Amino acid sequence: MPRRALVTGAARGIGAAVAAALAARGDVVAVHYRTDPGRAAEVAAALPGAGHVALQADLTDPDQVWALVADAVAALGGVDVLVVNAGIYGDHPIATTSYADWQAQWTAILQTNLVAAANLAWCVTRHLLDRPEGPRGGRMVMVGSRGAYRGEPRVPAYGASKAGLHALAQSLAVELAPHGIAVAAVAPGYVATEMVADVMASPEGETIRAQSPFGRVAEPEEIAGAVAWLTSPEAEWASGTVLDLNGASYLR
Ligand code: NDP
């Protein structure tokens, strides 16, 4: 039987590449989106194999998270694999951001990148523990960031949210191992997606590419391949890993 995967934020960028990598290895995929049903439907329709669906939710709303997991279970017949990929980025220098904007940025980023991830993990864990065949073989991967460790200026809430996501993955990895569920995270450096398109087109983007030993940033497919492996049946022993994916960018 094919494995059933829910990938959040999968209508574009890294999420769309993850959906493609999972479908290519035989999974049936729920392509989650928030704002663009047409694009999500296109991504789902282009996946190899049959049975893929596009499902909508704003993940900052806990009720919509619960409904999304229920919809995925109903549409796919269950969920074996959760990839928490949806996220937002926000530039808010402390010296020049108003107190009101500072509050708004921290709230939005932590809610989207961290609290939503915790809620998704809870709902999928509940499903895995309650399903008739038992939880064994369940997999969760959180898309974190190298920004969690680097002291990146101007994006403290983003870095904090990703550090929290890594901690969430590691805590759940230990707690869920006795149930045969493996949980891991990936920590990419810069990836060529819409999220960082403005940075990449600026002089800062030139500097980032110049500092990379490969002279470039990652393509989404290079992250997706690692996520596919971490969610595979063979990757149980990688549970608890935060896998650095940065093309050796931070070694010098
Ligand atoms: P994109 O901006 O292309 O994709 C982000 C996705 O998250 C979109 O599909 C977006 O949907 C979804 N999303 C955002 N907010 C919500 C919400 N409240 N509810 C539901 N979905 C939401 O970015 P990437 O593909 O680059 O990023 C994917 C992940 O990878 C993110 O977690 C990001 O932090 C991480 N990452 C990215 C790096 C990079 O350099 N690109 C580097 C390291 C990590 P919609 O547009 O409909 O809101």
GROMACS .gro file of C-alpha atoms in nm, residues 32-234:
model
  203
   32HIS     CA    1  -0.174   2.176   0.155
   33TYR     CA    2  -0.213   2.543   0.058
   34ARG     CA    3  -0.350   2.859   0.215
   35THR     CA    4  -0.417   3.117  -0.055
   36ASP     CA    5  -0.394   2.977  -0.408
   37PRO     CA    6  -0.626   2.684  -0.490
   38GLY     CA    7  -0.543   2.697  -0.861
   39ARG     CA    8  -0.171   2.663  -0.800
   40ALA     CA    9  -0.221   2.385  -0.543
   41ALA     CA   10  -0.449   2.196  -0.785
   42GLU     CA   11  -0.183   2.229  -1.057
   43VAL     CA   12   0.087   2.093  -0.826
   44ALA     CA   13  -0.135   1.800  -0.721
   45ALA     CA   14  -0.234   1.724  -1.081
   46ALA     CA   15   0.129   1.721  -1.197
   47LEU     CA   16   0.241   1.466  -0.937
   48PRO     CA   17   0.315   1.115  -1.064
   49GLY     CA   18   0.066   0.849  -0.954
   50ALA     CA   19  -0.300   0.883  -0.859
   51GLY     CA   20  -0.507   0.995  -0.560
   52HIS     CA   21  -0.326   1.320  -0.473
   53VAL     CA   22  -0.543   1.602  -0.336
   54ALA     CA   23  -0.512   1.974  -0.264
   55LEU     CA   24  -0.639   2.081   0.082
   56GLN     CA   25  -0.680   2.434   0.218
   57ALA     CA   26  -0.610   2.567   0.569
   58ASP     CA   27  -0.477   2.874   0.746
   59LEU     CA   28  -0.245   2.703   0.990
   60THR     CA   29  -0.251   2.989   1.240
   61ASP     CA   30  -0.603   2.873   1.333
   62PRO     CA   31  -0.589   2.557   1.551
   63ASP     CA   32  -0.937   2.453   1.436
   64GLN     CA   33  -0.824   2.465   1.073
   65VAL     CA   34  -0.516   2.255   1.161
   66TRP     CA   35  -0.740   1.990   1.313
   67ALA     CA   36  -0.973   2.006   1.010
   68LEU     CA   37  -0.678   1.979   0.770
   69VAL     CA   38  -0.549   1.661   0.931
   70ALA     CA   39  -0.904   1.518   0.941
   71ASP     CA   40  -0.949   1.607   0.572
   72ALA     CA   41  -0.618   1.443   0.480
   73VAL     CA   42  -0.708   1.128   0.673
   74ALA     CA   43  -1.047   1.118   0.499
   75ALA     CA   44  -0.907   1.186   0.150
   76LEU     CA   45  -0.605   0.955   0.166
   77GLY     CA   46  -0.739   0.689   0.401
   78GLY     CA   47  -0.487   0.787   0.671
   79VAL     CA   48  -0.164   0.982   0.716
   80ASP     CA   49   0.175   0.814   0.763
   81VAL     CA   50   0.401   1.110   0.688
   82LEU     CA   51   0.376   1.475   0.796
   83VAL     CA   52   0.609   1.736   0.649
   84VAL     CA   53   0.577   2.069   0.833
   85ASN     CA   54   0.705   2.307   0.568
   86ALA     CA   55   0.476   2.614   0.566
   87GLY     CA   56   0.643   2.918   0.712
   88ILE     CA   57   0.691   3.292   0.692
   89TYR     CA   58   0.995   3.517   0.709
   90GLY     CA   59   1.003   3.868   0.853
   91ASP     CA   60   1.260   4.145   0.859
   92HIS     CA   61   1.223   4.362   1.173
   93PRO     CA   62   1.537   4.539   1.298
   94ILE     CA   63   1.495   4.611   1.667
   95ALA     CA   64   1.628   4.966   1.650
   96THR     CA   65   1.388   5.086   1.381
   97THR     CA   66   1.076   4.872   1.428
   98SER     CA   67   0.789   5.027   1.626
   99TYR     CA   68   0.680   4.846   1.941
  100ALA     CA   69   0.344   4.763   1.780
  101ASP     CA   70   0.511   4.617   1.468
  102TRP     CA   71   0.758   4.428   1.684
  103GLN     CA   72   0.465   4.262   1.870
  104ALA     CA   73   0.287   4.185   1.545
  105GLN     CA   74   0.595   4.028   1.381
  106TRP     CA   75   0.679   3.807   1.678
  107THR     CA   76   0.319   3.692   1.714
  108ALA     CA   77   0.268   3.613   1.345
  109ILE     CA   78   0.602   3.439   1.296
  110LEU     CA   79   0.589   3.227   1.612
  111GLN     CA   80   0.226   3.138   1.547
  112THR     CA   81   0.289   3.032   1.186
  113ASN     CA   82   0.632   2.871   1.213
  114LEU     CA   83   0.619   2.714   1.559
  115VAL     CA   84   0.275   2.696   1.723
  116ALA     CA   85   0.113   2.571   1.401
  117ALA     CA   86   0.385   2.305   1.374
  118ALA     CA   87   0.320   2.190   1.729
  119ASN     CA   88  -0.053   2.173   1.659
  120LEU     CA   89   0.002   1.976   1.338
  121ALA     CA   90   0.229   1.735   1.523
  122TRP     CA   91  -0.035   1.688   1.795
  123CYS     CA   92  -0.314   1.615   1.547
  124VAL     CA   93  -0.105   1.372   1.341
  125THR     CA   94   0.026   1.199   1.655
  126ARG     CA   95  -0.332   1.156   1.776
  127HIS     CA   96  -0.424   1.002   1.440
  128LEU     CA   97  -0.123   0.770   1.439
  129LEU     CA   98  -0.185   0.650   1.796
  130ASP     CA   99  -0.556   0.594   1.736
  131ARG     CA  100  -0.550   0.429   1.393
  132PRO     CA  101  -0.632   0.058   1.384
  133GLU     CA  102  -0.297  -0.053   1.238
  134GLY     CA  103  -0.102   0.137   1.508
  135PRO     CA  104   0.151   0.419   1.483
  136ARG     CA  105   0.463   0.226   1.373
  137GLY     CA  106   0.629   0.371   1.064
  138GLY     CA  107   0.488   0.719   1.122
  139ARG     CA  108   0.725   0.994   1.015
  140MET     CA  109   0.737   1.369   1.078
  141VAL     CA  110   0.988   1.616   0.938
  142MET     CA  111   1.001   1.984   1.030
  143VAL     CA  112   1.156   2.227   0.780
  144GLY     CA  113   1.371   2.437   1.011
  145SER     CA  114   1.654   2.667   0.911
  146ARG     CA  115   2.022   2.732   0.946
  147GLY     CA  116   1.900   3.074   1.065
  148ALA     CA  117   1.826   2.908   1.398
  149TYR     CA  118   2.199   2.894   1.482
  150ARG     CA  119   2.354   3.184   1.298
  151GLY     CA  120   2.255   3.495   1.488
  152GLU     CA  121   2.113   3.640   1.167
  153PRO     CA  122   2.050   4.013   1.218
  154ARG     CA  123   1.702   4.166   1.159
  155VAL     CA  124   1.516   3.833   1.171
  156PRO     CA  125   1.518   3.738   1.541
  157ALA     CA  126   1.163   3.601   1.550
  158TYR     CA  127   1.233   3.385   1.244
  159GLY     CA  128   1.552   3.246   1.400
  160ALA     CA  129   1.378   3.188   1.733
  161SER     CA  130   1.087   3.012   1.564
  162LYS     CA  131   1.322   2.780   1.374
  163ALA     CA  132   1.531   2.704   1.685
  164GLY     CA  133   1.203   2.618   1.855
  165LEU     CA  134   1.105   2.395   1.565
  166HIS     CA  135   1.432   2.201   1.594
  167ALA     CA  136   1.369   2.159   1.968
  168LEU     CA  137   1.012   2.046   1.898
  169ALA     CA  138   1.135   1.780   1.654
  170GLN     CA  139   1.400   1.653   1.896
  171SER     CA  140   1.165   1.638   2.194
  172LEU     CA  141   0.900   1.452   1.995
  173ALA     CA  142   1.165   1.217   1.852
  174VAL     CA  143   1.249   1.091   2.201
  175GLU     CA  144   0.888   1.078   2.320
  176LEU     CA  145   0.748   0.903   2.012
  177ALA     CA  146   1.030   0.653   1.949
  178PRO     CA  147   0.863   0.385   2.167
  179HIS     CA  148   0.566   0.406   1.930
  180GLY     CA  149   0.786   0.353   1.622
  181ILE     CA  150   0.736   0.711   1.503
  182ALA     CA  151   1.049   0.896   1.383
  183VAL     CA  152   1.071   1.276   1.394
  184ALA     CA  153   1.349   1.488   1.242
  185ALA     CA  154   1.420   1.836   1.108
  186VAL     CA  155   1.619   1.982   0.822
  187ALA     CA  156   1.808   2.309   0.854
  188PRO     CA  157   1.857   2.454   0.506
  189GLY     CA  158   2.069   2.755   0.425
  190TYR     CA  159   1.935   2.983   0.152
  191VAL     CA  160   1.710   2.814  -0.106
  192ALA     CA  161   1.599   2.976  -0.434
  193THR     CA  162   1.227   3.032  -0.367
  194GLU     CA  163   0.982   3.322  -0.358
  195MET     CA  164   1.048   3.364   0.016
  196VAL     CA  165   1.397   3.500  -0.042
  197ALA     CA  166   1.362   3.625  -0.402
  198ASP     CA  167   1.404   3.991  -0.297
  199VAL     CA  168   1.715   3.916  -0.091
  200MET     CA  169   1.864   3.710  -0.374
  201ALA     CA  170   1.805   3.991  -0.624
  202SER     CA  171   1.976   4.248  -0.397
  203PRO     CA  172   2.348   4.313  -0.334
  204GLU     CA  173   2.310   4.098  -0.019
  205GLY     CA  174   2.220   3.808  -0.249
  206GLU     CA  175   2.547   3.856  -0.438
  207THR     CA  176   2.736   3.838  -0.107
  208ILE     CA  177   2.548   3.524  -0.001
  209ARG     CA  178   2.632   3.349  -0.330
  210ALA     CA  179   2.994   3.468  -0.316
  211GLN     CA  180   3.035   3.328   0.036
  212SER     CA  181   2.904   2.987  -0.070
  213PRO     CA  182   3.181   2.742  -0.162
  214PHE     CA  183   2.959   2.631  -0.453
  215GLY     CA  184   2.896   2.993  -0.557
  216ARG     CA  185   2.518   2.952  -0.542
  217VAL     CA  186   2.220   2.883  -0.316
  218ALA     CA  187   2.022   2.557  -0.303
  219GLU     CA  188   1.741   2.455  -0.536
  220PRO     CA  189   1.420   2.333  -0.363
  221GLU     CA  190   1.476   1.981  -0.502
  222GLU     CA  191   1.802   1.955  -0.305
  223ILE     CA  192   1.608   1.999   0.019
  224ALA     CA  193   1.323   1.775  -0.096
  225GLY     CA  194   1.553   1.478  -0.155
  226ALA     CA  195   1.671   1.489   0.206
  227VAL     CA  196   1.314   1.523   0.335
  228ALA     CA  197   1.211   1.224   0.123
  229TRP     CA  198   1.482   1.013   0.282
  230LEU     CA  199   1.405   1.131   0.637
  231THR     CA  200   1.039   1.032   0.588
  232SER     CA  201   1.123   0.691   0.440
  233PRO     CA  202   1.080   0.361   0.625
  234GLU     CA  203   1.463   0.328   0.625
   0.00000   0.00000   0.00000
